[in-house]
Amino acid sequence: MSTFKQHSVLPGFNLALGFTLLYLSLIVLIPLSAAFFRAAELTWTEFWTVVTTPRVLASYRLTFGASFAAALTNALFGLLIAWVLVRYQFTGKRLIDALIDLPFALPTAVAGIALTALYAGNGWIGQFLEPLGIKVAFTPVGIYVALTFIGLPFVVRTVQPVLEDIETELEEAAAMLGANRLQIFLRIIFPAIFPALMTGFALAFARAIGEYGSVIFIAGNMPMVSEITPLLIITKLEQYDYAGATAIAVVMLVISFILLLIINLLQWWSRHRNALA
Amino acid sequence: MTTITISYPDKSRRTAITQEPAWVRRTLIGLALIFLALFLFVPLISVFYEALKKGVDVYFAAITEADARAAIRLTLIAAAIAVPLNLIFGVAAAWAIAKFEFRGKNILTTLIDLPFSVSPVIAGLIYVLVFGLQGWLGPWLAEHDIKIIFAVPGIVLATVFVTVPFIARELIPLMQAQGTEEEEAAVILGASGWQTFWRITLPNIKWGLLYGVILCNARAMGEFGAVSVVSGHIRGQTNTLPLHVEILYNEYNYAAAFAVASLLALLALITLAIKTFVESKVTQQKIKE
């Protein structure tokens, strides 16, 4: 025990840690392991065949492509919104700041039907896009719109505190030495917020690849065209193809865990960067 | 997912030398507002507009009919079980992680966050693999006539899974920042462990705790994907509010679907309001310290 835990006068360590481990095992770890044990019942060839059929491959391409595009949009506009909220004064700023987290608080199904109604051919926004030949609802573009919505807060909330902490002195010094605003942004501000920006991007991307509720209403869900991987898992499950559903789920889980690892590294980098600055 | 942001002296008031020209400022603010309008405000407003489009009578009929009431009840039950369970878990995990030094702490912290990186659909699937008819415990449960999947216990379990990290991840950094001196002093002066927790720790973490609870509650009541997999969609029995929205929508009953959805949107707005209030409290507490 002595090497495992440093001495402390505070009581309750065994109880608190014991309960934490028991709860986590029962609710999270053992059920999650079920997916891996189930998938292990397949031979490698069977597993590989299931997770690489053309329909499954098309769903990966769509899920990762749309998630990447959405996370990229979030990085760009998230940075813009964080910048505007930290640096400028304008009316309604506090209200907007509070509403940024709406995609975290609004149930995904509600977001899904609201975006579908807006971007359908007769919707508030869709009616202006349709004459231009842009169809959003029931196409992959709709998936991109839904994923952009749910990922919006991540970049804003990771970049905002870092931007608030940047010392003005550094910018003032650069300005005195003759740097213009763009140079100051590119050489001083952007490097300081880059790790946070990457973290926000990765968080939005990780959230998007697993997203289901907001996407299925607007996607159209056509196999090979607008069918996301999480939906494919449900489809297999409804056909009682447990092995197939589990195999695809394991692929998604492995990718999610790798992303989690990357996010942890990015956050460490971000903290390290800020500690040095 | 969110962390409590603390605003220090306002950085938006700046000297001319580190300020962009007015036209740049206006363009940037304009672009940000257009983006937010398209992706946030208009969707939010449209929920209430669509809900009330067919009139107030249709609206109230939709949210008071028997199936909607059953869905509200089940949503409240699921949240009433999931939130307290994860509250106890969050406090226990934070106590162990923030107040003690032990090996494997970083791994434990990462494991707590795991449910956030698992797709909701997979969260539902793993419970089917454990408790479903084909699952590990399926045959035994069938023998004893216990239904978990396609029944209320499955919905509760899936809800608990997706909300595991919320309270723990608010409390851990907060309690780490507060250190252990106050608790150590209390224990040395003869207070018992529980006394120390109730009198010292709890008052210090109450706002962070409330913050975690309301976010946990919002997710518990709004969860869709995980619950959808384990629910079986039996109207009036295993339908939560978000699932009820889906059923009404797929039946082309848009006015009713948006009416029920507006209840959830209202919940989201209340959540954001309490969250903003709690954040201001936390900022005040920080400044006092």
XYZ file of C-alpha atoms in Angstrom:
566
model
C 0.000 0.000 0.000
C 2.781 2.403 0.957
C 4.250 2.497 -2.552
C 0.798 2.648 -4.168
C -0.494 5.587 -2.171
C 1.299 8.391 -0.357
C 0.397 8.861 3.287
C -2.369 11.323 4.127
C -4.264 12.180 7.318
C -7.533 12.379 5.391
C -9.852 9.384 5.724
C -12.000 7.662 3.121
C -9.454 6.805 0.450
C -10.210 3.081 0.345
C -13.964 3.610 0.364
C -13.891 6.356 -2.296
C -11.462 4.585 -4.626
C -13.114 1.199 -4.101
C -16.551 2.568 -4.952
C -15.166 4.482 -7.950
C -13.513 1.370 -9.393
C -16.526 -0.868 -8.725
C -18.977 1.590 -10.296
C -16.760 2.273 -13.282
C -16.247 -1.452 -13.864
C -19.946 -2.332 -13.635
C -21.307 0.565 -15.678
C -18.535 1.261 -18.191
C -15.637 -1.201 -18.396
C -17.350 -4.609 -18.265
C -20.130 -3.642 -20.724
C -17.524 -2.104 -23.063
C -15.418 -5.259 -22.878
C -18.489 -7.213 -24.012
C -18.101 -5.606 -27.447
C -14.492 -6.784 -27.727
C -15.244 -10.307 -26.445
C -18.175 -10.593 -28.847
C -16.053 -9.442 -31.774
C -13.322 -11.910 -30.757
C -15.763 -14.762 -31.408
C -15.334 -14.012 -35.098
C -12.243 -15.211 -36.933
C -9.981 -12.476 -38.287
C -11.145 -13.149 -41.866
C -14.822 -12.996 -40.860
C -14.208 -9.787 -38.919
C -12.314 -8.200 -41.792
C -15.008 -9.184 -44.317
C -17.773 -7.649 -42.183
C -16.004 -4.353 -41.577
C -14.882 -3.838 -45.195
C -18.021 -4.508 -47.260
C -18.637 -1.689 -49.754
C -21.662 -0.453 -47.781
C -19.643 -0.231 -44.547
C -16.701 1.419 -46.319
C -19.068 3.989 -47.841
C -20.396 4.734 -44.351
C -16.862 5.291 -42.982
C -16.055 7.640 -45.850
C -19.222 9.617 -45.218
C -18.925 9.665 -41.414
C -15.270 10.664 -41.349
C -15.516 13.012 -44.325
C -18.528 14.910 -42.986
C -17.080 14.943 -39.456
C -13.781 16.311 -40.749
C -15.488 19.026 -42.797
C -17.715 19.944 -39.839
C -14.795 20.040 -37.378
C -12.834 22.211 -39.819
C -15.770 24.629 -40.089
C -15.992 24.630 -36.303
C -12.274 25.381 -36.004
C -12.571 28.357 -38.359
C -15.784 29.863 -37.006
C -15.098 28.740 -33.433
C -11.866 30.728 -33.494
C -13.708 33.710 -34.983
C -16.464 33.544 -32.334
C -13.986 33.099 -29.459
C -11.974 36.062 -30.809
C -15.016 38.300 -31.113
C -16.280 37.331 -27.626
C -12.928 37.925 -25.915
C -11.699 41.010 -27.750
C -14.676 43.106 -28.847
C -17.573 44.878 -27.179
C -21.015 44.629 -28.750
C -24.625 44.485 -27.604
C -25.972 41.060 -26.728
C -22.492 39.688 -26.090
C -23.350 38.100 -22.744
C -26.476 36.456 -24.133
C -24.543 35.075 -27.087
C -21.796 33.823 -24.797
C -24.390 31.916 -22.765
C -26.119 30.497 -25.859
C -22.890 29.089 -27.359
C -23.384 25.970 -25.231
C -26.865 25.355 -26.657
C -25.707 22.349 -28.730
C -24.480 20.711 -25.489
C -27.789 21.336 -23.720
C -30.272 20.792 -26.554
C -31.223 17.116 -27.034
C -29.845 15.868 -30.342
C -33.249 14.723 -31.603
C -34.602 18.261 -31.208
C -31.624 19.689 -33.088
C -32.175 17.056 -35.772
C -35.820 17.853 -36.504
C -35.273 21.623 -36.243
C -32.407 21.596 -38.763
C -34.368 19.294 -41.074
C -37.361 21.643 -41.028
C -35.100 24.644 -41.721
C -33.091 23.133 -44.563
C -35.896 21.196 -46.296
C -36.909 22.584 -49.699
C -39.785 24.568 -48.178
C -37.954 25.503 -44.960
C -36.843 28.960 -43.840
C -33.301 28.480 -45.097
C -33.866 25.704 -47.657
C -36.219 27.827 -49.765
C -33.357 30.210 -50.562
C -30.865 27.441 -51.287
C -33.125 25.256 -53.438
C -33.374 27.741 -56.379
C -29.560 27.910 -56.362
C -29.487 24.147 -56.867
C -28.207 23.480 -53.349
C -30.019 20.633 -51.640
C -29.143 20.260 -47.952
C -31.787 18.159 -46.209
C -31.689 14.435 -47.057
C -28.206 14.686 -48.601
C -24.659 14.363 -47.176
C -24.603 18.183 -46.951
C -27.346 17.907 -44.336
C -25.144 15.585 -42.285
C -22.382 18.201 -42.446
C -24.816 20.888 -41.235
C -25.996 18.764 -38.283
C -22.431 17.858 -37.278
C -21.373 21.504 -37.502
C -24.214 22.392 -35.129
C -23.337 19.808 -32.481
C -19.586 20.539 -32.637
C -19.868 24.317 -32.417
C -19.139 24.834 -28.683
C -15.955 22.719 -28.539
C -13.545 25.064 -30.325
C -15.079 28.212 -28.807
C -14.784 26.837 -25.275
C -11.221 25.541 -25.654
C -9.837 28.650 -27.397
C -11.698 31.294 -25.341
C -9.846 30.864 -22.004
C -6.429 30.727 -23.732
C -7.185 33.894 -25.661
C -8.229 35.590 -22.403
C -4.910 34.680 -20.793
C -2.660 36.137 -23.505
C -0.754 39.073 -22.088
C -1.301 42.351 -23.913
C 2.267 43.421 -23.161
C 3.646 41.021 -25.752
C 1.372 42.445 -28.429
C 2.215 45.995 -27.404
C 5.919 45.254 -27.598
C 5.498 43.725 -31.057
C 3.492 46.751 -32.202
C 6.182 49.140 -30.905
C 8.771 47.195 -32.845
C 6.760 47.862 -35.997
C 4.731 44.676 -36.498
C 1.280 45.151 -38.013
C -1.892 43.499 -36.653
C -1.782 40.596 -39.095
C 1.857 39.875 -38.276
C 1.083 40.032 -34.555
C -1.820 37.640 -35.009
C 0.169 35.161 -37.105
C 3.432 35.310 -35.139
C 2.258 35.819 -31.531
C -1.409 35.079 -30.987
C -1.931 32.163 -33.356
C 1.014 30.074 -32.059
C -0.245 30.616 -28.494
C -3.768 29.396 -29.228
C -2.841 26.702 -31.771
C -2.721 23.767 -29.283
C -6.126 24.765 -27.882
C -7.496 25.132 -31.395
C -6.269 21.635 -32.278
C -7.794 20.254 -29.067
C -11.139 21.831 -29.902
C -10.945 20.504 -33.449
C -10.187 16.976 -32.204
C -13.001 17.121 -29.620
C -15.502 18.271 -32.257
C -14.294 15.594 -34.682
C -14.487 12.836 -32.028
C -17.985 13.890 -31.068
C -19.093 14.065 -34.712
C -18.024 10.559 -35.741
C -20.198 9.003 -33.018
C -23.155 11.347 -33.453
C -26.512 9.788 -34.236
C -29.557 11.725 -32.994
C -29.124 14.992 -34.866
C -27.986 13.313 -38.081
C -30.593 10.643 -38.805
C -33.453 13.098 -39.343
C -31.632 15.268 -41.865
C -29.517 12.588 -43.559
C -32.009 10.757 -45.729
C -30.230 7.552 -44.702
C -29.706 6.083 -48.179
C -27.284 3.116 -48.131
C -24.003 3.959 -49.917
C -24.975 7.658 -50.129
C -26.110 9.160 -46.846
C -25.882 6.348 -44.301
C -23.574 7.084 -41.344
C -21.717 4.303 -39.508
C -23.676 4.570 -36.214
C -26.905 4.131 -38.201
C -25.442 1.064 -39.907
C -24.781 -0.455 -36.462
C -28.447 0.050 -35.560
C -29.603 -1.376 -38.899
C -27.527 -4.533 -38.325
C -28.866 -4.791 -34.786
C -32.456 -4.555 -35.998
C -31.739 -7.409 -38.422
C -30.443 -9.441 -35.434
C -26.951 -9.383 -36.999
C -25.241 -8.994 -33.606
C -21.847 -10.129 -34.892
C -21.917 -7.594 -37.727
C -23.079 -4.741 -35.488
C -20.415 -5.564 -32.893
C -17.598 -5.828 -35.433
C -18.353 -2.356 -36.828
C -18.760 -1.016 -33.285
C -15.302 -2.319 -32.378
C -13.761 -0.499 -35.357
C -15.459 2.706 -34.187
C -14.394 2.135 -30.569
C -10.751 1.622 -31.518
C -10.792 4.843 -33.565
C -12.480 6.693 -30.683
C -9.860 5.464 -28.199
C -7.036 6.572 -30.496
C -8.707 9.984 -30.762
C -9.057 10.138 -26.972
C -5.329 9.472 -26.687
C -4.557 12.213 -29.217
C -6.850 14.642 -27.375
C -5.097 13.908 -24.070
C -1.727 14.552 -25.714
C -3.020 17.800 -27.243
C -4.355 18.965 -23.885
C -1.029 18.178 -22.263
C 0.720 20.140 -25.028
C -1.703 23.022 -24.555
C -1.086 23.187 -20.787
C 2.654 22.842 -21.306
C 2.644 25.692 -23.857
C 0.675 27.952 -21.557
C 2.843 27.167 -18.566
C 5.892 28.251 -20.551
C 4.309 31.411 -21.890
C -17.035 18.741 -22.068
C -17.328 22.272 -20.843
C -15.123 23.718 -18.199
C -16.008 26.640 -16.044
C -14.514 29.676 -17.704
C -13.439 32.484 -15.488
C -13.235 35.957 -16.957
C -10.497 38.087 -15.562
C -10.309 41.865 -16.145
C -12.016 42.631 -19.422
C -9.634 42.098 -22.305
C -12.048 43.632 -24.788
C -11.092 47.162 -23.753
C -7.727 47.711 -25.359
C -5.343 50.428 -26.291
C -5.358 51.613 -29.888
C -2.032 49.995 -30.619
C -3.335 46.463 -30.025
C -6.747 47.042 -31.543
C -7.834 46.266 -35.092
C -9.325 49.050 -37.252
C -13.080 49.573 -36.802
C -14.020 48.087 -40.186
C -12.143 44.869 -39.365
C -13.864 44.650 -35.987
C -17.287 45.200 -37.515
C -16.699 42.656 -40.285
C -15.528 39.993 -37.829
C -18.424 40.600 -35.435
C -20.823 40.535 -38.389
C -19.449 37.245 -39.721
C -19.619 35.625 -36.282
C -23.191 36.786 -35.777
C -24.336 35.563 -39.199
C -22.817 32.142 -38.529
C -24.391 31.944 -35.072
C -27.749 33.094 -36.405
C -27.791 30.409 -39.091
C -26.547 27.583 -36.892
C -27.886 28.456 -33.425
C -30.563 31.098 -33.117
C -32.719 30.298 -36.131
C -32.893 26.539 -35.308
C -33.820 27.376 -31.706
C -36.531 29.830 -32.700
C -37.870 27.458 -35.347
C -38.574 24.787 -32.693
C -40.997 27.109 -30.899
C -42.406 28.500 -34.157
C -43.175 25.033 -35.568
C -44.595 23.947 -32.198
C -47.090 26.807 -32.057
C -47.823 27.052 -35.799
C -51.050 25.052 -35.574
C -52.258 27.020 -32.575
C -52.097 26.820 -28.811
C -54.820 24.148 -28.583
C -52.883 21.698 -30.753
C -49.775 22.499 -28.735
C -51.301 21.706 -25.367
C -53.132 18.664 -26.707
C -49.811 17.270 -27.934
C -47.985 17.704 -24.647
C -50.837 16.487 -22.437
C -52.030 13.363 -24.295
C -51.469 10.033 -22.548
C -48.385 8.878 -24.507
C -46.666 12.231 -24.026
C -47.389 12.122 -20.287
C -45.984 8.590 -20.105
C -42.869 9.768 -21.970
C -42.439 12.707 -19.581
C -42.795 10.335 -16.618
C -40.198 7.886 -17.964
C -37.756 10.699 -18.782
C -38.104 12.026 -15.234
C -37.622 8.530 -13.768
C -34.486 7.888 -15.820
C -32.973 11.241 -14.802
C -34.054 10.768 -11.157
C -32.023 7.542 -11.008
C -29.082 8.452 -13.256
C -28.283 11.873 -11.743
C -28.053 10.811 -8.042
C -26.028 7.703 -8.957
C -23.538 9.753 -10.948
C -23.532 12.388 -8.213
C -22.384 9.827 -5.631
C -19.890 8.458 -8.147
C -18.613 11.925 -9.006
C -18.044 12.897 -5.378
C -16.340 9.569 -4.549
C -14.105 9.723 -7.631
C -13.191 13.359 -7.004
C -12.434 12.678 -3.325
C -10.056 9.848 -4.242
C -8.409 11.632 -7.178
C -8.204 15.197 -5.851
C -7.364 14.604 -2.189
C -4.880 11.720 -2.448
C -1.736 10.859 -4.375
C -1.680 7.340 -5.782
C -0.323 5.477 -8.764
C -2.500 5.127 -11.844
C -4.390 8.348 -11.154
C -4.070 9.644 -14.724
C -5.350 6.372 -16.145
C -8.343 6.471 -13.797
C -9.125 10.057 -14.830
C -9.018 9.057 -18.496
C -11.258 6.024 -17.856
C -13.877 8.262 -16.229
C -14.022 10.331 -19.438
C -14.412 7.211 -21.591
C -18.219 7.401 -22.025
C -17.789 10.797 -23.718
C -15.749 9.247 -26.506
C -18.078 6.303 -27.092
C -20.818 6.790 -29.681
C -24.260 6.763 -28.008
C -25.273 3.981 -30.374
C -22.389 1.816 -29.134
C -23.340 2.662 -25.522
C -26.732 1.100 -26.220
C -25.242 -1.821 -28.121
C -22.935 -2.939 -25.292
C -25.887 -3.226 -22.900
C -27.715 -5.321 -25.492
C -24.615 -7.541 -25.644
C -24.675 -7.983 -21.853
C -28.388 -8.117 -21.042
C -30.082 -8.911 -24.388
C -31.536 -12.304 -25.230
C -28.335 -13.219 -27.099
C -26.183 -11.557 -24.443
C -24.003 -12.770 -21.565
C -26.776 -12.651 -18.971
C -29.644 -13.087 -21.465
C -30.493 -16.764 -20.836
C -30.342 -16.358 -17.048
C -32.533 -13.227 -17.130
C -35.065 -14.935 -19.404
C -35.224 -17.900 -17.026
C -36.032 -15.596 -14.123
C -38.401 -13.511 -16.217
C -36.416 -10.286 -15.776
C -36.553 -7.828 -18.670
C -33.798 -5.247 -18.947
C -33.431 -4.635 -22.682
C -36.541 -3.168 -24.348
C -37.704 -2.240 -20.855
C -37.246 0.569 -18.337
C -34.081 -0.818 -16.608
C -32.233 -0.818 -19.940
C -33.202 2.807 -20.551
C -31.981 3.771 -17.088
C -28.679 1.890 -17.557
C -28.002 3.494 -20.949
C -28.772 6.912 -19.434
C -26.413 6.264 -16.515
C -23.637 5.224 -18.932
C -23.727 8.341 -21.097
C -23.812 10.672 -18.064
C -21.070 9.024 -15.948
C -18.363 11.712 -16.456
C -20.379 14.931 -16.028
C -20.183 15.516 -12.267
C -16.789 13.870 -11.712
C -15.065 15.994 -14.343
C -16.407 19.234 -12.841
C -15.410 18.276 -9.305
C -11.931 16.827 -9.904
C -10.179 20.031 -11.115
C -12.138 22.144 -8.608
C -11.179 19.993 -5.622
C -7.587 19.694 -6.860
C -7.331 23.487 -6.995
C -8.704 23.778 -3.443
C -6.058 21.456 -2.036
C -6.294 19.523 1.224
C -5.210 21.999 3.928
C -8.713 22.825 5.202
C -9.747 19.175 5.436
C -6.451 18.223 7.104
C -6.924 20.939 9.701
C -10.444 19.705 10.465
C -9.295 16.086 10.842
C -6.370 17.047 13.071
C -8.764 19.078 15.256
C -10.784 15.912 15.745
C -13.540 16.049 13.128
C -14.680 12.723 11.687
C -14.420 12.005 7.965
C -18.129 12.666 7.336
C -18.106 15.842 9.437
C -15.134 17.085 7.442
C -16.912 16.331 4.183
C -20.243 17.934 5.128
C -18.812 20.991 6.923
C -15.677 21.749 4.895
C -15.619 20.080 1.488
C -19.274 20.325 0.486
C -19.632 24.098 1.118
C -16.462 24.624 -0.932
C -17.642 22.612 -3.927
C -21.367 23.369 -3.903
C -21.403 25.540 -7.045
C -19.218 23.161 -9.034
C -21.445 20.336 -7.866
C -24.589 22.140 -8.992
C -22.933 22.912 -12.326
C -22.174 19.233 -12.883
C -25.660 18.181 -11.785
C -27.531 20.441 -14.204
C -25.347 19.409 -17.166
C -25.741 15.756 -16.174
C -29.498 16.220 -15.898
C -29.780 17.915 -19.298
C -27.959 15.045 -20.971
C -29.912 12.412 -18.999
C -33.255 13.872 -20.104
C -32.151 14.510 -23.668
C -30.227 11.331 -24.490
C -31.418 9.810 -27.737
C -29.028 7.360 -29.431
C -28.170 5.082 -26.500
C -31.731 4.990 -25.226
C -33.060 4.391 -28.724
C -31.063 1.147 -29.060
C -32.280 -0.378 -25.786
C -35.811 1.006 -25.732
C -37.790 -1.136 -28.169
C -39.970 1.949 -28.810
C -43.126 0.718 -27.106
C -45.474 3.691 -26.997
C -46.601 4.664 -23.530
C -44.166 2.191 -21.953
C -40.538 2.505 -23.078
C -40.644 5.890 -24.756
C -38.702 8.782 -23.348
C -39.400 12.351 -24.494
C -36.717 12.402 -27.228
C -37.948 9.031 -28.531
C -41.523 10.326 -28.479
C -40.374 13.255 -30.629
C -38.929 10.796 -33.147
C -42.104 8.681 -33.304
C -44.356 11.707 -33.819
C -41.986 13.099 -36.450
C -41.826 9.830 -38.371
C -45.652 9.755 -38.333
C -45.563 13.183 -40.081
C -47.250 14.656 -37.019
C -44.888 17.649 -37.155
C -46.859 20.035 -34.929
C -46.984 17.477 -32.100
C -43.344 16.467 -32.610
C -42.206 20.093 -32.317
C -44.548 20.697 -29.373
C -42.871 17.877 -27.417
C -39.476 19.030 -28.723
C -40.194 22.534 -27.408
C -40.393 21.101 -23.874
C -36.870 19.751 -24.322
C -35.709 23.043 -25.856
C -37.142 24.840 -22.828
C -35.213 22.460 -20.584
C -32.048 23.330 -22.527
C -32.657 27.065 -22.077
C -33.287 26.658 -18.343
C -30.093 24.587 -18.118
C -28.099 27.347 -19.841
C -29.638 30.002 -17.578
C -28.717 28.106 -14.386
C -25.276 27.356 -15.851
C -24.613 31.047 -16.524
C -25.784 31.911 -13.000
C -23.542 29.251 -11.436
C -20.549 30.430 -13.491
C -20.964 33.951 -12.134
C -21.078 32.503 -8.597
C -17.892 30.520 -9.209
C -16.167 33.654 -10.538
C -17.203 35.599 -7.422
C -15.917 32.793 -5.207
C -12.560 32.836 -7.058
C -12.220 36.592 -6.716
C -12.979 36.424 -2.964
C -10.257 33.833 -2.495
